[in-house]
C-alpha positions as semicolon CSV with decimal commas, in nm:
position;residue;x (nm);y (nm);z (nm)
1;M;23,692;4,372;1,375
2;R;23,568;4,390;1,701
3;V;23,318;4,143;1,842
4;T;23,091;4,209;2,107
5;Q;22,934;4,010;2,366
6;D;22,582;4,044;2,161
7;D;22,716;3,957;1,847
8;F;22,891;3,662;2,010
9;Y;22,575;3,523;2,116
10;K;22,405;3,570;1,782
11;R;22,668;3,406;1,605
12;V;22,621;3,090;1,881
13;A;22,253;3,112;1,848
14;K;22,282;3,113;1,448
15;K;22,508;2,806;1,448
16;C;22,314;2,617;1,725
17;G;21,966;2,724;1,517
18;C;21,834;2,845;1,876
19;P;21,679;3,176;1,978
20;N;21,945;3,428;2,126
21;Y;21,841;3,423;2,450
22;V;21,897;3,039;2,468
23;A;22,240;3,105;2,332
24;A;22,323;3,359;2,568
25;N;22,254;3,129;2,864
26;Y;22,446;2,845;2,728
27;V;22,754;3,090;2,676
28;R;22,702;3,268;3,000
29;A;22,679;2,899;3,154
30;V;22,998;2,794;2,975
31;F;23,193;3,101;3,110
32;A;23,072;3,054;3,467
33;E;23,195;2,696;3,448
34;I;23,554;2,807;3,305
35;A;23,565;3,071;3,575
36;D;23,459;2,820;3,884
37;I;23,740;2,562;3,738
38;L;23,981;2,849;3,740
39;L;23,898;2,952;4,067
40;N;23,947;2,627;4,243
41;E;24,293;2,667;4,110
42;D;24,271;2,389;3,854
43;S;24,327;2,404;3,462
44;L;24,100;2,341;3,192
45;T;24,201;2,167;2,869
46;I;23,975;2,231;2,533
47;E;24,095;2,019;2,278
48;K;24,184;2,163;1,955
49;F;24,146;2,504;2,144
50;G;24,387;2,552;2,425
51;R;24,445;2,539;2,791
52;F;24,337;2,777;3,061
53;E;24,511;2,795;3,409
54;T;24,614;2,995;3,691
55;Y;24,957;3,066;3,866
56;R;25,094;3,253;4,115
57;T;25,328;3,561;4,078
58;K;25,591;3,566;4,314
59;A;25,629;3,860;4,556
60;R;25,878;4,156;4,475
61;V;25,998;4,473;4,556
62;G;26,027;4,713;4,292
63;T;26,048;5,085;4,241
64;D;25,778;5,329;4,163
65;P;25,834;5,505;3,861
66;N;25,647;5,796;3,975
67;T;25,798;5,856;4,293
68;L;26,123;5,640;4,266
69;E;26,069;5,491;4,609
70;K;26,095;5,122;4,662
71;K;25,745;4,954;4,696
72;Y;25,640;4,605;4,761
73;W;25,411;4,387;4,559
74;D;25,234;4,091;4,715
75;S;25,188;3,765;4,521
76;N;24,887;3,736;4,298
77;R;24,695;3,456;4,109
78;V;24,652;3,532;3,738
79;A;24,485;3,343;3,482
80;K;24,665;3,222;3,165
81;F;24,515;3,087;2,808
82;S;24,795;2,905;2,561
83;P;24,631;2,829;2,267
84;S;24,661;2,460;2,124
85;M;24,873;2,403;1,843
86;F;24,584;2,343;1,599
87;L;24,463;2,678;1,676
88;A;24,835;2,833;1,678
89;N;24,855;2,686;1,299
90;R;24,520;2,797;1,196
91;L;24,583;3,172;1,330
92;R;24,944;3,149;1,145
93;A;24,776;3,052;0,839
94;A;24,504;3,298;0,838
95;E;24,738;3,575;0,801
């Protein structure tokens, strides 16, 4: 089942016992703070959930599959999430 952003806000509101708009503001604030941490090239570890971090990919030369010509790709900074062992074990057990 796919959960939409509004569904997520409603779930949080229900668990907190607060109105949807309050839960939506809190959720937005949490994600904005995670984004700020990642933009500063820090990492964030949330116990029993996982680790958010950024890393740089290497610049590389490859072949464009459409034209078969050599193409240069710059290095990029990308975000990565690694689930904690607790979360990974819960996901495996839920299968």
